[in-house]
Coordinates of C-alpha atoms in Angstrom, one line a residue:
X1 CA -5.6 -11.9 16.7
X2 CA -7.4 -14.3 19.2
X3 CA -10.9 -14.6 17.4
X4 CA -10.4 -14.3 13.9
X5 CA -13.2 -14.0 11.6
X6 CA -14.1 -17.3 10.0
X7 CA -13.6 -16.3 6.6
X8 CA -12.0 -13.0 5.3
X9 CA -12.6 -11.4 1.8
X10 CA -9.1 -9.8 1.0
X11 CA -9.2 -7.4 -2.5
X12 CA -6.3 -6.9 -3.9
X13 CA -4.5 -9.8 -2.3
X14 CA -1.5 -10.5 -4.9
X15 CA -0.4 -6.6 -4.7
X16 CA 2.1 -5.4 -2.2
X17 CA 0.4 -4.7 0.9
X18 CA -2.5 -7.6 0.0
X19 CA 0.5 -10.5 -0.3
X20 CA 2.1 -9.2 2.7
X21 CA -1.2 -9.0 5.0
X22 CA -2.5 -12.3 3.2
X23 CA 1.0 -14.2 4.2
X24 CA 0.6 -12.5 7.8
X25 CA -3.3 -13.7 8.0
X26 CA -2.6 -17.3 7.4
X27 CA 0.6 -17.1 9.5
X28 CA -0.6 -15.3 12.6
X29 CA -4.4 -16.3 12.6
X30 CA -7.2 -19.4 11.9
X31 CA -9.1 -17.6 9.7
X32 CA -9.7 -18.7 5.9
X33 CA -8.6 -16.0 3.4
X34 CA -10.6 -15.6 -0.2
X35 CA -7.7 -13.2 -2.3
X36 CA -10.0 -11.6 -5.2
X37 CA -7.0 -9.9 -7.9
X38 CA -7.4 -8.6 -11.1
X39 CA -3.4 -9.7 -11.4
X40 CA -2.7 -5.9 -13.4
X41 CA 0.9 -5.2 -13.7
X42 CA 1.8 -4.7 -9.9
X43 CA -0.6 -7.6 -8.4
X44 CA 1.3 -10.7 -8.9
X45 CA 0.6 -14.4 -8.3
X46 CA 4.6 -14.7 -7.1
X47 CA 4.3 -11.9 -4.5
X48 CA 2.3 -15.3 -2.4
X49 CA 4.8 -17.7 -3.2
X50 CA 4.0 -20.8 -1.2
X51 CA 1.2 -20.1 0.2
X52 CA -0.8 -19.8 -2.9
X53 CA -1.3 -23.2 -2.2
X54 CA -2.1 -23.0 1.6
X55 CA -5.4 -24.9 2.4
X56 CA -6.8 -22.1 4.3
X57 CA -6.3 -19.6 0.9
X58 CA -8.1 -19.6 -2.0
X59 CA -7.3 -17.0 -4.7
X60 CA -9.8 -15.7 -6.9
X61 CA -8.6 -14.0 -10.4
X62 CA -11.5 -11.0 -10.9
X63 CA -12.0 -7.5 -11.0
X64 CA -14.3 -5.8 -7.9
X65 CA -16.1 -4.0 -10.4
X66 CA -17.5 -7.4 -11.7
X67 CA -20.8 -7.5 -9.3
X68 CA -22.1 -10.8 -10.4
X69 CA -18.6 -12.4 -9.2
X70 CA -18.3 -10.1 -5.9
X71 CA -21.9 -11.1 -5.1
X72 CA -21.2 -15.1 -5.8
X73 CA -18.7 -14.6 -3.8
X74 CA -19.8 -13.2 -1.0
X75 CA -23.3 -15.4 -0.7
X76 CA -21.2 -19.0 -1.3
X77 CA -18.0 -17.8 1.1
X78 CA -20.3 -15.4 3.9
X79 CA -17.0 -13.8 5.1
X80 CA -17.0 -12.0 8.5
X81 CA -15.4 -9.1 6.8
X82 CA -13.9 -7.9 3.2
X83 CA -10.6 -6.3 3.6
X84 CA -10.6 -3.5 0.1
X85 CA -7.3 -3.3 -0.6
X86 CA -7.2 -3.2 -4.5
X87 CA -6.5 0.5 -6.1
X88 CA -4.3 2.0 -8.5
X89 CA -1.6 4.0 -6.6
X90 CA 1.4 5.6 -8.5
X91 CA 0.9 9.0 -8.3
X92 CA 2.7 9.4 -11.4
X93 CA 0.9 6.8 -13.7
X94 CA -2.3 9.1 -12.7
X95 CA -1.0 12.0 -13.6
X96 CA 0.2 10.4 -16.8
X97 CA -3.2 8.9 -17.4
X98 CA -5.5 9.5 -14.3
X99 CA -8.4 7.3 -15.7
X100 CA -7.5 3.4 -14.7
X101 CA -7.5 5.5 -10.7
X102 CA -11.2 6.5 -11.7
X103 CA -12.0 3.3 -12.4
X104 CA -10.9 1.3 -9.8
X105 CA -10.3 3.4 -7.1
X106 CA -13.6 5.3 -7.0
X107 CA -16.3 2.9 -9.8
X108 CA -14.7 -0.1 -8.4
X109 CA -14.9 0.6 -4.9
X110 CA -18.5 1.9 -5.9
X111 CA -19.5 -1.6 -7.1
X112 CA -17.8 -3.5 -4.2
X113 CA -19.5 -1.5 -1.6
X114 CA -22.9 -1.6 -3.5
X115 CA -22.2 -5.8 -3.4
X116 CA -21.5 -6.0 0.1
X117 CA -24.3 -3.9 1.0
X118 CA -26.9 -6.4 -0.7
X119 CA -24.9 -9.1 1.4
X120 CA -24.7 -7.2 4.5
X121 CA -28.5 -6.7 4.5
X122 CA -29.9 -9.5 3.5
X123 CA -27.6 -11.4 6.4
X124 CA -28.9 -13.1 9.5
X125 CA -28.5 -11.1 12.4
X126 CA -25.7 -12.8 13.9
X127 CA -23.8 -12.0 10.8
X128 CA -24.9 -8.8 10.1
X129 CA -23.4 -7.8 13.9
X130 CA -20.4 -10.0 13.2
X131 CA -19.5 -8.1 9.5
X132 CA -17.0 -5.5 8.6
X133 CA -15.9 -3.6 5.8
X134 CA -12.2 -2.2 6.0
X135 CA -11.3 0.3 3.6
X136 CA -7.5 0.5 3.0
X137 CA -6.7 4.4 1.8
X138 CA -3.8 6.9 2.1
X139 CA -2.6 9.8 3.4
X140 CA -2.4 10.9 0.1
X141 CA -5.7 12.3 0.7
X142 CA -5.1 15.3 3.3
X143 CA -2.4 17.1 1.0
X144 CA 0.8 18.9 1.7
X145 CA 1.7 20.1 5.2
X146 CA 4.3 22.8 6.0
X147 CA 7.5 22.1 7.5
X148 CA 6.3 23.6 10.9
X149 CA 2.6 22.1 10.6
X150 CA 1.1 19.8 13.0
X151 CA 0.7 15.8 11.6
X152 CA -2.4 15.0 10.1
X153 CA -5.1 13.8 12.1
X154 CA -8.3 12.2 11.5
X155 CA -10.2 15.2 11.2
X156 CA -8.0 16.7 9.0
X157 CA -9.9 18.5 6.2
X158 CA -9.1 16.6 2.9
X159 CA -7.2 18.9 0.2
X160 CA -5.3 15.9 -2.6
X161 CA -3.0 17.2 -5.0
X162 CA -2.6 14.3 -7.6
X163 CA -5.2 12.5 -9.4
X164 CA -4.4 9.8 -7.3
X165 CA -5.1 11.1 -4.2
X166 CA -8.1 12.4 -5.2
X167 CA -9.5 9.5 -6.2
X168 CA -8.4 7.4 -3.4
X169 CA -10.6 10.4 -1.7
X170 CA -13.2 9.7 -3.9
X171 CA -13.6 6.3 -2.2
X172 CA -12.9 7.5 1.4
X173 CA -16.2 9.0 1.0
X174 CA -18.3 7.0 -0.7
X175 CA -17.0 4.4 2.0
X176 CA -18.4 7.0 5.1
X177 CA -21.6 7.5 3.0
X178 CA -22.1 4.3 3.0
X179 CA -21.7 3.7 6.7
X180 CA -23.7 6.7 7.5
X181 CA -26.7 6.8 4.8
X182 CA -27.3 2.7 5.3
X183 CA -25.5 1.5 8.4
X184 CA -22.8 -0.3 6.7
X185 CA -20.2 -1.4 9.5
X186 CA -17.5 0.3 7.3
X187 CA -13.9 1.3 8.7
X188 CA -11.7 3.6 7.0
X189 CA -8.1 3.7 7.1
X190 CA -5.5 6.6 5.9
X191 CA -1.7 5.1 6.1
X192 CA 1.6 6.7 5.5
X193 CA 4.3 5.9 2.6
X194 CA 4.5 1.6 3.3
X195 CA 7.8 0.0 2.1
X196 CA 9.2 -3.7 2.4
X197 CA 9.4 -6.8 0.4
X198 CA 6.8 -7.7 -3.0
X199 CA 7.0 -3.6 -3.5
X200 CA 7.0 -3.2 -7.2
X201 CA 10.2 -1.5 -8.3
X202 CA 8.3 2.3 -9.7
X203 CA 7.9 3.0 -6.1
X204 CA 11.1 5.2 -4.3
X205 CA 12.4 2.3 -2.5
X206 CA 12.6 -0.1 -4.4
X207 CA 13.5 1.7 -7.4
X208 CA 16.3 3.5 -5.7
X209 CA 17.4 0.3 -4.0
X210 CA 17.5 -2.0 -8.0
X211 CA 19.2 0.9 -9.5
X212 CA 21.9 1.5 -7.0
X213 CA 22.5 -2.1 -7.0
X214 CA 23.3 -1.5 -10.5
X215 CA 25.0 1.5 -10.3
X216 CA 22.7 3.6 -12.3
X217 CA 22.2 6.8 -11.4
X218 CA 19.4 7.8 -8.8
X219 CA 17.2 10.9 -9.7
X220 CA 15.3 12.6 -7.4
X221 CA 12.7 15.5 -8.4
X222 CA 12.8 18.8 -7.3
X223 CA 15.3 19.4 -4.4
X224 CA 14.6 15.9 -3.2
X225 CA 13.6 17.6 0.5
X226 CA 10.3 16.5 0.2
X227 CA 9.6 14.5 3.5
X228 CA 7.3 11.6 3.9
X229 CA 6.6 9.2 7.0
X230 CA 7.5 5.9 6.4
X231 CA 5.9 2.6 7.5
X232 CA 6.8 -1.3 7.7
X233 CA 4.3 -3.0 5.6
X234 CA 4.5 -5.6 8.0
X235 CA 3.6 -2.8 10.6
X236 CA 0.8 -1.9 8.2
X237 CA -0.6 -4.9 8.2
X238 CA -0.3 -5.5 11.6
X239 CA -2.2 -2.1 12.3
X240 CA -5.0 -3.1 10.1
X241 CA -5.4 -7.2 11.7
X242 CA -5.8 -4.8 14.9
X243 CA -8.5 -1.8 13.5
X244 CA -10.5 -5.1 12.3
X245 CA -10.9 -6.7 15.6
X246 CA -10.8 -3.6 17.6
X247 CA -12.1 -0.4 15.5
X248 CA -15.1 1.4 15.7
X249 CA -17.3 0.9 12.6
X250 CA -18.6 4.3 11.2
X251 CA -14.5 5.4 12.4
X252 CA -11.4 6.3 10.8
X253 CA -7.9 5.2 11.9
X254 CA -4.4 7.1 10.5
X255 CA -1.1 4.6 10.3
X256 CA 1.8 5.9 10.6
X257 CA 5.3 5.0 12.6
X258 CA 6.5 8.9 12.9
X259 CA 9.4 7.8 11.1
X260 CA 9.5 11.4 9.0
X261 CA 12.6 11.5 6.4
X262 CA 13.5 13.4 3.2
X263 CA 13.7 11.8 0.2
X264 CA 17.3 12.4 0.3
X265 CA 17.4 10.9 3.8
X266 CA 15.6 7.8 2.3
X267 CA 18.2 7.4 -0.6
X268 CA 21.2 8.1 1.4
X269 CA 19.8 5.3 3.7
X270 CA 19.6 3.1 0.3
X271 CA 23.1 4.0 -0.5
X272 CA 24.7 2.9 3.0
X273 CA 22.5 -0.1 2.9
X274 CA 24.4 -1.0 -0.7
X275 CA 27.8 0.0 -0.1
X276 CA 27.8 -2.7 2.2
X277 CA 26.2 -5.6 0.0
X278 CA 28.1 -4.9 -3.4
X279 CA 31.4 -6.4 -3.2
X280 CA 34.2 -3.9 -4.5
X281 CA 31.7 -0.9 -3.6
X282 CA 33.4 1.9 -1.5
X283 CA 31.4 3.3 1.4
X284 CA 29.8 6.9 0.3
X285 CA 30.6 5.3 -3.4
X286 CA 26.7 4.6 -4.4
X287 CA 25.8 8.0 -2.8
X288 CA 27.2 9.4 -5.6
X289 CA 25.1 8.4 -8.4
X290 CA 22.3 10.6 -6.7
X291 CA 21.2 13.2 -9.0
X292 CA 18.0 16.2 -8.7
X293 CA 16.1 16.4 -11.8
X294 CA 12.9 18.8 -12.2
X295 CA 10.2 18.1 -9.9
X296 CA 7.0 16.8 -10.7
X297 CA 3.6 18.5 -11.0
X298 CA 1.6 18.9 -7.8
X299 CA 3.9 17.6 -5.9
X300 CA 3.4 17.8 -2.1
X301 CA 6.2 18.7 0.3
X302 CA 5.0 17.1 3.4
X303 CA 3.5 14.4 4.7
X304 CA 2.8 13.3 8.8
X305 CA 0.8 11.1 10.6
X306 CA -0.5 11.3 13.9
X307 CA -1.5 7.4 14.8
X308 CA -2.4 8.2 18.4
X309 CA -6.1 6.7 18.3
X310 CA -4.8 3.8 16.5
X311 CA -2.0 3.2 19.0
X312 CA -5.2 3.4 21.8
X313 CA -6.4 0.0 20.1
X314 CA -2.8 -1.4 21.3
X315 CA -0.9 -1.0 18.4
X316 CA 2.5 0.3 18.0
X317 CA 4.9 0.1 14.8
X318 CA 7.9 -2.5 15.6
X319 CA 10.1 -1.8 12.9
X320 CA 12.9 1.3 13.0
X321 CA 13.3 3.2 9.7
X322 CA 17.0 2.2 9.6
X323 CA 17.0 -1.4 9.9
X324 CA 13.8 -1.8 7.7
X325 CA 15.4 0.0 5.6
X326 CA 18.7 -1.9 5.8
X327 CA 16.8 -5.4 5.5
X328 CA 14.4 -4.6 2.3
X329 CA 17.4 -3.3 0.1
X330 CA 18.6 -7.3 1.0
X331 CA 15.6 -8.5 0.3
X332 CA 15.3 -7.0 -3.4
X333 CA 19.3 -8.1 -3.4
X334 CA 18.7 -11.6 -2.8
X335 CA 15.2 -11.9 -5.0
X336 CA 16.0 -11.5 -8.3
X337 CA 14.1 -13.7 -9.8
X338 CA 10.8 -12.1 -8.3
X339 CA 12.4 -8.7 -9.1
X340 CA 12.7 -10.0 -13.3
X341 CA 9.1 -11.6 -12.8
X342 CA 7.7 -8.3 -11.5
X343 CA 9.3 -6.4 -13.8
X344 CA 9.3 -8.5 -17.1
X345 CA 7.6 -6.0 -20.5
X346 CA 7.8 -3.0 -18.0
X347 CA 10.8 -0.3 -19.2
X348 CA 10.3 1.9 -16.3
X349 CA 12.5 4.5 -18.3
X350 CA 10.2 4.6 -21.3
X351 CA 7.1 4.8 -18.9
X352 CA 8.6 8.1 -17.9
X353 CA 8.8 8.9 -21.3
X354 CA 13.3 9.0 -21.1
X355 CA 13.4 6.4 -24.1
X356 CA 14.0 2.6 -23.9
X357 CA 16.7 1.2 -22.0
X358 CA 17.4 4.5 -20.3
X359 CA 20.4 4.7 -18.5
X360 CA 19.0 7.8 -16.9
X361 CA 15.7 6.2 -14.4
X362 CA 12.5 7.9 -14.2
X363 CA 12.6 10.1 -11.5
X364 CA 10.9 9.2 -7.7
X365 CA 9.6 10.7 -5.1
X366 CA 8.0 9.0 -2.3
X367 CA 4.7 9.6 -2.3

């Protein structure tokens, strides 16, 4: 990034994707990074470590629904751009109880837009030309694909299955409205199934990767054939530093590394990765502990993304499934104290409603 924005709004900036795109900001680029997190259970103030305290970050402990703070912020900051990453997104903590994704994903993003709009408008004209609003969203969105389907494109007619998805829809369009009814320099952008390091353990990696480290066993729904296309969060990021300086505002821009796997793939993968760190383990030992349980509602069967206008910006994903995969089960090996921070009041088997303490994890799926 050669001509970073002076100052960069970042939502969401102690989650998973918002630590690791705040850590790359202030590593790879000059610009000054204001992180605005509510801190709910999977945004945490240890996913930034150090650079919490890095003179060019200042974090910010609020909720984007609270439009007296967003405005503050924006009129006494004047960031070049607001980078929305802040949602709910565990597809089955919305079908559970879909409100909280209501809230945030679709109100919240309603206030935040409605914020930056005042700000946006009321800007001089060299910062009105200068300001952008990225809008972080999923693939989620599109729905389920056949086996034999084409990936999904940007033009792909939106169809969600979960409450989730729909309401990260939800904000997909109120973010196009927005650009289209007022002129709001907005940029959306639908990504496929992100893993890496700061990932909090309900998601399929991570989970699968704690409880075979444990030896616990590993249930996956349905026949656990369910494919999804995964992607580096440090790829992610990378892909959105890129859409900032080099999208089209008013466009839309699909992430994804074509790195297509089943579920099964992605826990054998898991499984290999953790023969090899647990001392004593047998290889094929861990693979064992891999059991199908009944699938969950709605779920979808495939996932793809075609990324070919964002790789016509320059970008192209840098990390192979295999050895990302390989290097984040290490990661949540040798980071057990974030892993008990992160985790600390959360049974993950009670959330699934299998009792406290289960032995027997709530089951996963990766998207």
């Amino acid at each position: 990034m050669t001509a970073a924005p002076q100052t960069l709004l970042v939502t969401g900036g102690a989650g998973f994707i918002g630590s690791n795109l705040v850590r790359m900001l202030l590593a790879e680029t000059d610009a000054r990074v204001v992180n605005l997190d509510l801190l709910t259970y999977a945004g945490r103030l240890e996913s930034l470590g150090v650079v919490q305290d890095h003179p060019r970050h200042e974090f910010v402990h609020g909720d984007i629904a609270d439009a007296a703070l967003v405005g503050e912020l924006l009129r006494s900051r004047r960031p070049a751009a607001v980078l929305h990453l802040a949602a709910e997104s565990h597809v089955d903590r919305s079908i559970e109880g879909p409100a909280p994704f209501i809230t945030t994903n679709v109100l919240g993003t309603g206030a935040l837009l409605n914020a930056c709009l005042e700000y946006w408008s009321e800007a001089a004209a060299g910062e009105r030309g200068r300001f952008r609003f990225l809008h972080v969203s999923t693939d989620e969105v599109y729905g389920s694909l056949t086996a034999a389907a084409a990936p999904f494109t940007e033009t792909s007619r939106y169809d969600p299955s979960s409450p989730y998805a729909a309401s990260k829809a939800g904000s997909d369009h109120l973010v196009r409205a927005f650009a289209r009814t007022y002129g709001l320099p907005a940029i959306v952008t639908n990504a496929s199934n992100n893993y890496g390091p700061y990932q909090f353990p309900e998601k399929l990696i991570p989970l699968m990767t704690l409880r075979a480290l444990a030896g616990l066993p590993l249930p996956l729904y349905g026949d656990g054939l369910q494919v999804r296309d995964w992607l580096h969060v440090k790829d992610q990021c990378r892909a959105l530093i890129t859409v900032l300086r080099l999208g089209q505002p008013g466009g839309s821009y699909n992430i994804g590394a074509g790195a297509e796997r089943t579920n099964r793939q992605v826990v054998e993968s898991i499984c290999q990765a953790v023969d090899g760190i647990v001392e004593g383990r047998r290889d094929g030992e861990t693979k064992k502990l891999i059991r199908l349980v009944a699938d969950r509602p709605g779920h979808d069967r495939r996932y793809a993304i075609d990324a070919t206008r964002v790789r016509g910006l320059g970008w192209r994903p840098s990390e192979s499934f295999e050895e990302g995969v390989s290097r984040t089960v290490r990661w949540y090996a040798d980071n057990e104290a974030w892993v008990a921070a992160a985790t600390r009041g959360f049974d993950l088997g009670r959330r699934a409603g299998l009792g406290p303490n289960s032995g027997a994890a709530p089951s996963a799926s990766g998207g």
